Short mmCIF file of N, CA and C in Angstrom, two decimals:
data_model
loop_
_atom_site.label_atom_id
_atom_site.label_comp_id
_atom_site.label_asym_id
_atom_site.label_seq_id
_atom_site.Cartn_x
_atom_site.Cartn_y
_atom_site.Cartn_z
N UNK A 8 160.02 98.52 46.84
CA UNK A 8 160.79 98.27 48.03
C UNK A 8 160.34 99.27 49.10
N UNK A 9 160.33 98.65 50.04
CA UNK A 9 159.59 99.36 51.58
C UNK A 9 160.94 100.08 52.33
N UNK A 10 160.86 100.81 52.69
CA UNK A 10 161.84 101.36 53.56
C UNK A 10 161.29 101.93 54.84
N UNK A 11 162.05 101.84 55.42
CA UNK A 11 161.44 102.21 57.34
C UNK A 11 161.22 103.79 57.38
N UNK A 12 160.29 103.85 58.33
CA UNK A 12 159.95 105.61 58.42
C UNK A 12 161.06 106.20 59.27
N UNK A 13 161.78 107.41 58.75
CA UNK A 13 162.61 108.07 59.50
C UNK A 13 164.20 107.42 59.31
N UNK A 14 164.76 106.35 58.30
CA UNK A 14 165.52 105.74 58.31
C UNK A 14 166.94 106.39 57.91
N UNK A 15 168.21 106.32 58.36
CA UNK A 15 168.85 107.49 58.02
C UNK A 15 169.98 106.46 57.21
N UNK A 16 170.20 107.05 56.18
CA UNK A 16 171.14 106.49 54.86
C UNK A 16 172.19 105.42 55.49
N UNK A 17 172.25 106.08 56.74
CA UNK A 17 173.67 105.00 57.13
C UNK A 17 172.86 103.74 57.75
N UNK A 18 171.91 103.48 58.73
CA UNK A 18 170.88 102.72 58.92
C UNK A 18 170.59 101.87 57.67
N UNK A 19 170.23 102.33 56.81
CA UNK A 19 169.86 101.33 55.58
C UNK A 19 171.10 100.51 55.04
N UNK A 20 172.34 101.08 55.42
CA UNK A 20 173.62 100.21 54.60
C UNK A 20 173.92 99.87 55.36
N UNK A 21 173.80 99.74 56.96
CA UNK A 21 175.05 99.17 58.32
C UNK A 21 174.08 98.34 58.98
N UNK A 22 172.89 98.90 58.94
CA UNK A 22 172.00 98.45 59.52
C UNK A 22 172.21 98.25 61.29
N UNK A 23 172.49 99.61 61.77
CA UNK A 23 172.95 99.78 62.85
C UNK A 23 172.65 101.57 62.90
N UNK A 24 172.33 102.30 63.93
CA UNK A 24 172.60 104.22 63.69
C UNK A 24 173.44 104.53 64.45
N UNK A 25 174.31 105.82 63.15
CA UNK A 25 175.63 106.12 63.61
C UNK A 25 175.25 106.79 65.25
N UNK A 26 176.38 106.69 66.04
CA UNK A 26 176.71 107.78 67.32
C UNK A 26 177.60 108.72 66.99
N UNK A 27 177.22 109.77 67.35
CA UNK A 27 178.02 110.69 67.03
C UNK A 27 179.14 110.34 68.59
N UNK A 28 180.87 110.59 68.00
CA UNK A 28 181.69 110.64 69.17
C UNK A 28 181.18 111.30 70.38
N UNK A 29 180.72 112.29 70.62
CA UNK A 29 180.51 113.07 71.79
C UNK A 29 178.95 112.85 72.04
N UNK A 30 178.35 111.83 71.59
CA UNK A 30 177.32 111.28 72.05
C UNK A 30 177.65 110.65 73.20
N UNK A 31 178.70 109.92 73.34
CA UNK A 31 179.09 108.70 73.79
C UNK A 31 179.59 109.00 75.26
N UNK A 32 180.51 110.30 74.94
CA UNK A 32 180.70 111.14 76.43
C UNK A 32 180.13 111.80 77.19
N UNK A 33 179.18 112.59 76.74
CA UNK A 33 177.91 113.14 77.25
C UNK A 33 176.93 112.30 76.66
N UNK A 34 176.22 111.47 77.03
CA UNK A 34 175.43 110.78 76.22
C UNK A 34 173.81 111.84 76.10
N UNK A 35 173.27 111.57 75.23
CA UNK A 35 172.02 112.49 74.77
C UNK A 35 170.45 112.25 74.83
N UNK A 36 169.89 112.14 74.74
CA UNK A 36 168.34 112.00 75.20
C UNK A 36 167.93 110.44 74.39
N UNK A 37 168.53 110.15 73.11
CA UNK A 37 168.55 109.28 72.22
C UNK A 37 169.49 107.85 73.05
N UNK A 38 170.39 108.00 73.12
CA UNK A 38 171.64 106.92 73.95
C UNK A 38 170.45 106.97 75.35
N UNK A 39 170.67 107.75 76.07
CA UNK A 39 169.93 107.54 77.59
C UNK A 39 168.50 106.46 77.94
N UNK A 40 167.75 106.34 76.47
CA UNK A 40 166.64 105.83 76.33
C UNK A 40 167.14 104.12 75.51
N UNK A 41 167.76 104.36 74.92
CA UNK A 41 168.55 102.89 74.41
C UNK A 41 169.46 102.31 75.25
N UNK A 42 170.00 103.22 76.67
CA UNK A 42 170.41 102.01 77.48
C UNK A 42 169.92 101.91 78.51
N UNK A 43 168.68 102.14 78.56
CA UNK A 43 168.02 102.22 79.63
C UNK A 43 168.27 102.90 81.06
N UNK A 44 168.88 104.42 80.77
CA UNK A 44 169.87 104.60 82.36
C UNK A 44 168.48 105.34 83.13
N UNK A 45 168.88 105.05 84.24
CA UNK A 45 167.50 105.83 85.04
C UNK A 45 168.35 106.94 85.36
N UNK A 46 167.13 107.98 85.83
CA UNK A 46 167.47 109.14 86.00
C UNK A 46 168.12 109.70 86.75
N UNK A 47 168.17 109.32 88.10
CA UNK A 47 169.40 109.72 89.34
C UNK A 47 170.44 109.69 88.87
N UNK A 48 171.34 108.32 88.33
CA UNK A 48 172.13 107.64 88.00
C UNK A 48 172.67 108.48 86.58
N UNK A 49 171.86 109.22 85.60
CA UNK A 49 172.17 110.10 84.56
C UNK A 49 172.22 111.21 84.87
N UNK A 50 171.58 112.45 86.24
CA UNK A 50 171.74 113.13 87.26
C UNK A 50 173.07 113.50 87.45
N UNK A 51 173.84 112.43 88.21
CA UNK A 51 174.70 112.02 88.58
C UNK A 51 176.24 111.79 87.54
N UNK A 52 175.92 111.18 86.71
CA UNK A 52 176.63 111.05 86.04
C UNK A 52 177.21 112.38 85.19
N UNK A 53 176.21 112.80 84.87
CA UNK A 53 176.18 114.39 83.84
C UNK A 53 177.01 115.56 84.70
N UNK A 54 176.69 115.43 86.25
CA UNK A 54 177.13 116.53 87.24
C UNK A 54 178.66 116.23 87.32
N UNK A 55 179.16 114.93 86.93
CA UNK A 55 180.69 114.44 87.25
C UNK A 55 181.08 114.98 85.55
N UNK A 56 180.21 114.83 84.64
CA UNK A 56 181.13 114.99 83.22
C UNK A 56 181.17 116.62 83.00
N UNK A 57 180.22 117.58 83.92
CA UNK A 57 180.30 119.04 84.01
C UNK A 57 181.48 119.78 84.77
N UNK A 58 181.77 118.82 86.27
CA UNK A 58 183.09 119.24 86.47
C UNK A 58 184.23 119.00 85.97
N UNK A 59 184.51 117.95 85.63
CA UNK A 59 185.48 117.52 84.29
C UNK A 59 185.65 118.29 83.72
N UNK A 60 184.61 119.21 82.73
CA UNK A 60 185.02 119.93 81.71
C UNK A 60 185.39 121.09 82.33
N UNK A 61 185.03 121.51 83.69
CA UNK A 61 185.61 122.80 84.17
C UNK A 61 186.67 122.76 84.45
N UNK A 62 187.64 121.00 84.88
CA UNK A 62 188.83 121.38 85.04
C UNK A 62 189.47 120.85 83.69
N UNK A 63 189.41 120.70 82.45
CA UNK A 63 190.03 120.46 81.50
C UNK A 63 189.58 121.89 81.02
N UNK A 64 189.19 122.63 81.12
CA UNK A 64 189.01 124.24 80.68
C UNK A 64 190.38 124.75 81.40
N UNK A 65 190.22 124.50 82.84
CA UNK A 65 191.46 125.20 83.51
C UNK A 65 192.88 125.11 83.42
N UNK A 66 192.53 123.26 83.21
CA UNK A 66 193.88 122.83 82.56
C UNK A 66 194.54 122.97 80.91
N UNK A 67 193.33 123.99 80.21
CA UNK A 67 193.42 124.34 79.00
C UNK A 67 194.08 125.81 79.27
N UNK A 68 193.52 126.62 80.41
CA UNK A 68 194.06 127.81 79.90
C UNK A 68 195.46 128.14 81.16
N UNK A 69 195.94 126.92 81.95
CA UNK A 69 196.82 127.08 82.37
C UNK A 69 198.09 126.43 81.22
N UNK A 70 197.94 125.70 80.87
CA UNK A 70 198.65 125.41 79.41
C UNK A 70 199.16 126.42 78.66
N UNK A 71 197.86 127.25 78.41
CA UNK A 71 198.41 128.22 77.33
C UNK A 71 198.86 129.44 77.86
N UNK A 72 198.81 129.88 78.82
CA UNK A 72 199.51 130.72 79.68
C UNK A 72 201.16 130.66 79.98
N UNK A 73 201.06 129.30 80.37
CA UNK A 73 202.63 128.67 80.32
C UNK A 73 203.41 128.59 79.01
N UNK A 74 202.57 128.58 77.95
CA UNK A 74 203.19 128.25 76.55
C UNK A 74 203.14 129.62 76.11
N UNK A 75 202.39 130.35 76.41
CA UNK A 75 202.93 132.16 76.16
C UNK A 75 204.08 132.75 77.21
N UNK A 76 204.27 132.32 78.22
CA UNK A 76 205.32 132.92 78.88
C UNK A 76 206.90 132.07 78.47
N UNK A 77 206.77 130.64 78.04
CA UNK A 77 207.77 130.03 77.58
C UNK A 77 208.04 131.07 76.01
N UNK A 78 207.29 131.01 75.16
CA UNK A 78 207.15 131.61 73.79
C UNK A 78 207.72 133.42 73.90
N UNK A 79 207.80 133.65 74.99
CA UNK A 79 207.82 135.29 75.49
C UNK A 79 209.39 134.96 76.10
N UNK A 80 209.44 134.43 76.60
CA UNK A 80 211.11 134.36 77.41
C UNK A 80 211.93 133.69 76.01
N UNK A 81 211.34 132.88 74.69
CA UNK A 81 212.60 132.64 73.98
C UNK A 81 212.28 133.78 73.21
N UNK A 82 211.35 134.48 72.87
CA UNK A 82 211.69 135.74 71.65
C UNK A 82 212.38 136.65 72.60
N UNK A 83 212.27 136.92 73.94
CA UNK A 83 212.98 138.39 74.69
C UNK A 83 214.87 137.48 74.50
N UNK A 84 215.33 136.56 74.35
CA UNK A 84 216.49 135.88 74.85
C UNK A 84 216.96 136.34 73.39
N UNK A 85 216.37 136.15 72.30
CA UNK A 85 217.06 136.75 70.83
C UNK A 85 217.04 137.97 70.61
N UNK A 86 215.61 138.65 71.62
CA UNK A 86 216.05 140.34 70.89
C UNK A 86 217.14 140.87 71.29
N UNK A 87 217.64 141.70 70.62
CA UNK A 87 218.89 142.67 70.93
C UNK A 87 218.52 144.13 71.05
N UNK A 88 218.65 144.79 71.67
CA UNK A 88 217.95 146.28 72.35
C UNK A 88 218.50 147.02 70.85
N UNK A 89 217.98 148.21 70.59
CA UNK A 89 218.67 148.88 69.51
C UNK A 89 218.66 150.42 69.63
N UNK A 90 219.27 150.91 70.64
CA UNK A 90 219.15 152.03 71.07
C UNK A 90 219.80 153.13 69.76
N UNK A 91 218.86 154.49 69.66
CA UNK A 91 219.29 155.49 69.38
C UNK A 91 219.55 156.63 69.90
N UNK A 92 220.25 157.48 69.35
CA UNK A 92 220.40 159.02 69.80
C UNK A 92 219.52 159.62 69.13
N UNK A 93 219.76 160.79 69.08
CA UNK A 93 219.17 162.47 68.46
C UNK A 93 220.30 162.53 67.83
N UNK A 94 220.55 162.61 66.55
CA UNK A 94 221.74 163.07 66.05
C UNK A 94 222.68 162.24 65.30
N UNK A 95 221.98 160.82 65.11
CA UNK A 95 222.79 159.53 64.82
C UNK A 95 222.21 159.70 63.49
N UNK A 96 223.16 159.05 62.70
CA UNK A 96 222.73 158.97 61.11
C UNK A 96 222.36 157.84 60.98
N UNK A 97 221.28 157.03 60.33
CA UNK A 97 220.54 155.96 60.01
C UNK A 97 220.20 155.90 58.74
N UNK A 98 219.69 154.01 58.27
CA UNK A 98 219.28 154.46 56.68
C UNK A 98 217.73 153.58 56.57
N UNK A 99 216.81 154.15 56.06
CA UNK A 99 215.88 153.87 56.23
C UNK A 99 215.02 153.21 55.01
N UNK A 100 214.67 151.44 55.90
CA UNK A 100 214.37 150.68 54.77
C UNK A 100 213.11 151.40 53.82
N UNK A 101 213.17 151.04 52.70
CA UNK A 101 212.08 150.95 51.78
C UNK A 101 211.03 150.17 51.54
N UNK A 102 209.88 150.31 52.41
CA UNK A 102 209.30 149.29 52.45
C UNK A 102 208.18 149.06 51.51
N UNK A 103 207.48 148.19 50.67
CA UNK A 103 206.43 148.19 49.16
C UNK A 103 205.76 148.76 49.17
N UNK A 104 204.70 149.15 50.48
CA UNK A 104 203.99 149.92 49.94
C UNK A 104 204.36 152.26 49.52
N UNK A 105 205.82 152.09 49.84
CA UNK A 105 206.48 153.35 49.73
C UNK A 105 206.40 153.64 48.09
N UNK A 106 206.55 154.83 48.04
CA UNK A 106 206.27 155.65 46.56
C UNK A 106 207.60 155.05 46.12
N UNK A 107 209.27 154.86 46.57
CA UNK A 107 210.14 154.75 46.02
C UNK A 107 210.12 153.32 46.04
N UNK A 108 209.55 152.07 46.27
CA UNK A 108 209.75 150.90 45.81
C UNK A 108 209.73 151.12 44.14
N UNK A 109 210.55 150.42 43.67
CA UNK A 109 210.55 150.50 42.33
C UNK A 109 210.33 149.11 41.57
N UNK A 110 210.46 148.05 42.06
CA UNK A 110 210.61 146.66 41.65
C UNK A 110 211.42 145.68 42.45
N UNK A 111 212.05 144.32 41.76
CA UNK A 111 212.90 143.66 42.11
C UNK A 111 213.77 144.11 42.63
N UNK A 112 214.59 145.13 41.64
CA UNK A 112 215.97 145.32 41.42
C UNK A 112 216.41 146.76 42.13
N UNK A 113 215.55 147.18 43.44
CA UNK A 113 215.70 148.48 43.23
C UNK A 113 217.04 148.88 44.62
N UNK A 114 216.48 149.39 44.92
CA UNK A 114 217.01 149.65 46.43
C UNK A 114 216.46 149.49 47.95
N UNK A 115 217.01 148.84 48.51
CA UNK A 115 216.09 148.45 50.00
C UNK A 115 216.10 149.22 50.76
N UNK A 116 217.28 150.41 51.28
CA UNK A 116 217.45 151.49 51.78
C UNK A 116 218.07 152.76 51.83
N UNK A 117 217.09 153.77 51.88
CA UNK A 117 217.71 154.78 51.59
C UNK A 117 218.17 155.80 52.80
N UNK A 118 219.08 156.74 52.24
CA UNK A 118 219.27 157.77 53.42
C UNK A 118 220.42 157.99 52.76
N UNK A 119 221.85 158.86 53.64
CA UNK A 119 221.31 158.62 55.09
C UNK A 119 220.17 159.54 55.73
N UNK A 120 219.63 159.81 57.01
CA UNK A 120 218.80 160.53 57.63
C UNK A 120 219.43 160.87 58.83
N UNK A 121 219.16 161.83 60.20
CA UNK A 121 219.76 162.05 61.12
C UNK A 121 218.38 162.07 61.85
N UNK A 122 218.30 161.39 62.61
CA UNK A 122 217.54 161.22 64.51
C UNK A 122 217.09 162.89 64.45
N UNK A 123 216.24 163.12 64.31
CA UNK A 123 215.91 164.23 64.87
C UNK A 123 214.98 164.32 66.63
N UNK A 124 214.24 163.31 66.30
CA UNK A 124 213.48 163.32 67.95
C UNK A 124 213.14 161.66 68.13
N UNK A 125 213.04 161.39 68.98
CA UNK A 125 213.26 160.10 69.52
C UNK A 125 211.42 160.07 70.60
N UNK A 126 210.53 159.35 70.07
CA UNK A 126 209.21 159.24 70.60
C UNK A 126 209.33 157.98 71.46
N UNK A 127 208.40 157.82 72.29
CA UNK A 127 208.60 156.39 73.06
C UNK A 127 207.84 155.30 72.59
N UNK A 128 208.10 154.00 72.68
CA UNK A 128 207.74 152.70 71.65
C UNK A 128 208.22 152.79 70.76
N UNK A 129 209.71 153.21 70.51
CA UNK A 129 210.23 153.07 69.05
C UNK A 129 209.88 153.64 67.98
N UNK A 130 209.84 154.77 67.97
CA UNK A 130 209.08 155.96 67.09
C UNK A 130 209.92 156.62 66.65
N UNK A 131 210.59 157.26 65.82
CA UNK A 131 211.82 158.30 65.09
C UNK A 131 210.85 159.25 63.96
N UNK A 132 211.39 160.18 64.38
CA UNK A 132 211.28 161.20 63.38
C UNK A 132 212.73 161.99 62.65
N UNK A 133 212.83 161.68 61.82
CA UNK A 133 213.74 161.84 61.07
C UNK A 133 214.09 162.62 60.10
N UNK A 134 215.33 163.58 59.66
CA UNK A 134 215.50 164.07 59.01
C UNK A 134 216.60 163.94 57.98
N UNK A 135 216.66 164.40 56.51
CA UNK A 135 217.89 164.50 56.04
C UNK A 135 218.78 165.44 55.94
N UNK A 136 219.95 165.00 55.45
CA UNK A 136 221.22 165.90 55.46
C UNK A 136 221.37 167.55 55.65
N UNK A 137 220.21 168.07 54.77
CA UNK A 137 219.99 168.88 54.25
C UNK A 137 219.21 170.43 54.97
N UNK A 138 218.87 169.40 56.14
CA UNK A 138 217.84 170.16 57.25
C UNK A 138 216.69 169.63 57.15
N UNK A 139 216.15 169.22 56.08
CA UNK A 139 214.52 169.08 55.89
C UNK A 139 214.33 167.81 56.30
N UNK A 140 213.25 168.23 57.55
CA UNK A 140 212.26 167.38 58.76
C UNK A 140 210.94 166.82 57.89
N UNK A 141 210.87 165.14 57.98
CA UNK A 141 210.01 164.91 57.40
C UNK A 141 208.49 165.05 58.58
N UNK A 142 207.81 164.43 58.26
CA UNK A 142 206.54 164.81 59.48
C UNK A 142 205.97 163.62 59.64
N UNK A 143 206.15 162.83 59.11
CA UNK A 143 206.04 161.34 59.60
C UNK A 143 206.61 160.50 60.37
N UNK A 144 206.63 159.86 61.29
CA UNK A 144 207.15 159.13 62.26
C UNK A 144 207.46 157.51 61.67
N UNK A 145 208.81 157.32 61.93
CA UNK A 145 209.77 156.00 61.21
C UNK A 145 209.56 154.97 62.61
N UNK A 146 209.04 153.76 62.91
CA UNK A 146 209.33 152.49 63.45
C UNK A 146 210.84 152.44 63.35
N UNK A 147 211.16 152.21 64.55
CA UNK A 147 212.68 151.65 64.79
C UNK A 147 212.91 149.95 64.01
N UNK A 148 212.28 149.35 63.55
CA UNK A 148 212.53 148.25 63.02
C UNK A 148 212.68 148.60 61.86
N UNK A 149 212.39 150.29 61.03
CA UNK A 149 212.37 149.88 59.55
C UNK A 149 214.15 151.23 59.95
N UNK A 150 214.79 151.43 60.72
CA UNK A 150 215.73 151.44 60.07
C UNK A 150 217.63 151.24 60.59
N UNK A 151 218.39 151.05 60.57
CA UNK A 151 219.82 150.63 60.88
C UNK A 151 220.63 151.66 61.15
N UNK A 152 221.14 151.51 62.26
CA UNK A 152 222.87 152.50 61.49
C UNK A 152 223.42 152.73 60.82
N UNK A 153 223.93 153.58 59.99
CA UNK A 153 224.83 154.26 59.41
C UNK A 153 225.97 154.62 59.94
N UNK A 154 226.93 154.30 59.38
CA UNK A 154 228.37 154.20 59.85
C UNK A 154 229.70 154.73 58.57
N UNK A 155 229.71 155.85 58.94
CA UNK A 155 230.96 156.31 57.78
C UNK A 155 232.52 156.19 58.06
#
């Protein structure tokens, strides 16, 4: 059995060659010669499908601009501010990768601790009961009030 030179698998069963989708919109050196387009006229055509894509770029990143400032106004509408003092007692979660995670069953937070200095971006340095200043700096998300 003879088969054609250069014949591509789908050609031999459809007996037709695939286009790729985005052949079809930008058409390619292959399409341009099978429909016979002359050259001004493909010139022309190509210069209209180049501005197109500059404004579906613009209209891409004005989209997502809008969908980050929508996405930004509903997370600021749920946060709740969580102000501390110097001097407030707090209890401070346990988080896995900490030496005191113990398992399942253990404890999620410990303390209490007292505010010793208050850093900006939510930064605590904290101490316990006892006087003793740890030297590591606590994220305000890993810990709560304490209330006796």
């Amino acid at each position: 059995m003879r088969t054609l030179v250069g014949a591509t698998p789908y050609l031999l069963v459809y007996g037709t060659e695939a286009v790729i989708h985005a052949e079809v919109e930008i058409p390619s050196l292959r399409i341009i010669v099978e429909a016979e387009i002359e050259d001004s006229e493909w010139v022309k055509t190509r210069l209209e499908q180049l501005t197109l894509i500059d404004e579906k770029r613009m209209a891409a990143v004005c989209h997502g601009q809008l969908y980050q400032q929508r996405m930004v106004c509903a997370y600021n509408r749920k946060v709740q501010p969580r102000n501390f003092e110097v001097g407030q007692l707090v209890l401070r979660r346990i988080l896995l990768h900490y030496k005191e995670a113990k398992g399942k069953f253990a404890l999620n937070w410990k303390g209490p601790y007292i505010i010793r200095k208050l850093l900006p971006k939510g930064a605590l340095y904290l101490g316990d009961i006892e006087r003793n200043d740890t030297k590591k700096t606590v994220n305000v998300d890993a810990v709560k009030r304490y209330y006796i």
